[in-house]
Amino acid sequence: SMSKNADLIITGKVTQQKSSWNENQTRIYTQATIQVEEYLKGSNNSGSVIVSYPGGEVGDVGELYSHMPRFEDNEEVLVFLKKDYKNTGYKVFNGEAGKINVIIDPKTGEKVTASNVQINSIKAQIKSYIND
């Protein structure tokens, strides 16, 4: 259902983040820029995608939301995204489940998830589902 309902599925690396207050200064949101390595579903005709998520730090105020994915600079990810109709970017689909961290297996040099599933295997499953 994640592959079916996401508007965009990408792999890439977080290159930049910027946190700011909303209009009413009641909530902090962060915009993470992800340099796209591969579009698995959809495309935005750009080499990068901006993903907004609640939380972050502005000055000496920080907000943290449970069950919401957070991004780190230079982190490699596979993310399921939904168009954010409030702004021009995207938001992670299905909370924490919509973001998969990608790491390098020190033994094999392959890209894997934290639970040691090969990213190429996940990408093949997603592409297979989308093409059916």
Coordinates of C-alpha atoms in Angstrom, one line a residue:
S1 CA 0.0 0.0 0.0
M2 CA 3.0 2.3 0.6
S3 CA 4.1 2.0 -3.1
K4 CA 0.5 2.3 -4.3
N5 CA -0.4 5.4 -2.3
A6 CA 2.8 7.4 -2.4
D7 CA 3.0 10.1 -5.1
L8 CA 6.8 9.9 -5.3
I9 CA 9.3 7.3 -4.2
I10 CA 13.0 8.2 -4.3
T11 CA 16.5 7.3 -3.1
G12 CA 18.9 10.1 -2.4
K13 CA 21.0 12.0 0.1
V14 CA 20.0 14.8 2.4
T15 CA 22.0 17.9 1.4
Q16 CA 20.5 20.7 3.4
Q17 CA 18.0 21.4 6.1
K18 CA 16.3 24.6 7.3
S19 CA 13.9 25.0 10.2
S20 CA 11.5 27.9 10.6
W21 CA 8.3 28.9 12.4
N22 CA 4.9 28.6 10.8
E23 CA 3.0 31.9 10.1
N24 CA 1.4 32.0 13.6
Q25 CA 4.8 31.1 15.3
T26 CA 3.0 28.2 17.0
R27 CA 5.0 25.3 15.3
I28 CA 8.4 24.7 13.9
Y29 CA 8.7 22.9 10.6
T30 CA 11.9 21.7 8.8
Q31 CA 12.5 21.5 5.1
A32 CA 15.0 18.9 4.1
T33 CA 16.5 19.0 0.6
I34 CA 17.2 15.5 -0.8
Q35 CA 19.5 15.2 -3.8
V36 CA 17.7 12.5 -5.8
E37 CA 19.8 9.4 -6.8
E38 CA 16.9 7.5 -8.4
Y39 CA 13.2 8.1 -9.0
L40 CA 11.4 4.7 -8.3
K41 CA 7.9 6.2 -8.8
G42 CA 7.0 9.6 -10.2
S43 CA 9.3 12.5 -11.0
N44 CA 9.4 16.2 -10.4
N45 CA 11.8 16.9 -13.3
S46 CA 14.4 18.1 -10.9
G47 CA 17.6 16.7 -9.3
S48 CA 16.3 17.4 -5.8
V49 CA 13.1 17.2 -3.7
I50 CA 12.1 19.3 -0.7
V51 CA 10.5 17.4 2.1
S52 CA 8.7 19.2 5.0
Y53 CA 8.3 17.7 8.4
P54 CA 7.1 19.0 11.8
G55 CA 9.8 19.8 14.4
G56 CA 13.3 21.2 14.4
E57 CA 15.2 24.0 16.1
V58 CA 14.9 27.8 15.6
G59 CA 17.2 29.8 17.9
D60 CA 17.0 28.3 21.3
V61 CA 13.6 26.6 20.8
G62 CA 13.3 23.0 19.7
E63 CA 10.3 20.9 18.9
L64 CA 10.3 17.1 18.5
Y65 CA 7.4 15.0 17.3
S66 CA 7.1 11.3 18.1
H67 CA 6.4 8.9 15.2
M68 CA 7.5 11.4 12.6
P69 CA 10.7 10.8 10.6
R70 CA 13.6 13.2 11.1
F71 CA 16.4 13.7 8.6
E72 CA 20.2 14.1 9.2
D73 CA 22.6 16.0 7.0
N74 CA 24.4 13.7 4.5
E75 CA 22.0 10.8 5.4
E76 CA 21.1 8.4 2.5
V77 CA 17.5 7.5 2.4
L78 CA 14.7 5.7 0.5
V79 CA 11.5 7.7 1.1
F80 CA 7.8 7.4 0.2
L81 CA 6.4 10.9 -0.3
K82 CA 3.0 12.6 -0.7
K83 CA 2.6 15.9 -2.4
D84 CA 2.1 18.6 0.2
Y85 CA -0.7 20.7 -1.0
K86 CA 0.0 23.5 1.5
N87 CA 3.3 24.2 -0.2
T88 CA 5.4 23.3 -3.2
G89 CA 7.2 20.3 -1.6
Y90 CA 6.4 16.9 -0.2
K91 CA 5.9 15.2 3.1
V92 CA 6.8 11.7 4.1
F93 CA 4.0 9.3 3.6
N94 CA 2.9 7.1 6.6
G95 CA 5.1 8.6 9.2
E96 CA 8.3 6.8 10.3
A97 CA 7.4 3.8 8.0
G98 CA 7.8 6.1 5.0
K99 CA 11.5 6.7 5.5
I100 CA 14.2 4.0 5.3
N101 CA 17.8 4.8 6.2
V102 CA 20.3 3.5 3.8
I103 CA 23.7 2.4 5.1
I104 CA 26.8 0.6 3.6
D105 CA 27.3 -3.0 4.8
P106 CA 30.9 -3.0 6.0
K107 CA 31.3 -6.6 5.0
T108 CA 29.9 -6.5 1.4
G109 CA 30.0 -2.8 0.6
E110 CA 26.4 -3.0 -0.5
K111 CA 23.7 -0.5 0.4
V112 CA 21.3 -2.0 3.0
T113 CA 18.7 -1.0 5.5
A114 CA 19.4 -0.9 9.3
S115 CA 17.8 -4.3 9.4
N116 CA 20.3 -5.5 6.8
V117 CA 17.9 -5.8 3.8
Q118 CA 19.5 -5.0 0.5
I119 CA 18.2 -1.7 -0.9
N120 CA 18.4 -3.2 -4.5
S121 CA 15.9 -5.9 -3.3
I122 CA 13.5 -3.3 -1.9
K123 CA 13.8 -1.2 -5.1
A124 CA 13.1 -4.2 -7.2
Q125 CA 10.0 -5.0 -5.1
I126 CA 8.7 -1.4 -5.5
K127 CA 9.3 -1.3 -9.2
S128 CA 7.7 -4.7 -9.7
Y129 CA 4.6 -3.6 -7.8
I130 CA 4.3 -0.3 -9.7
N131 CA 4.7 -2.0 -13.1
D132 CA 1.9 -4.6 -12.3

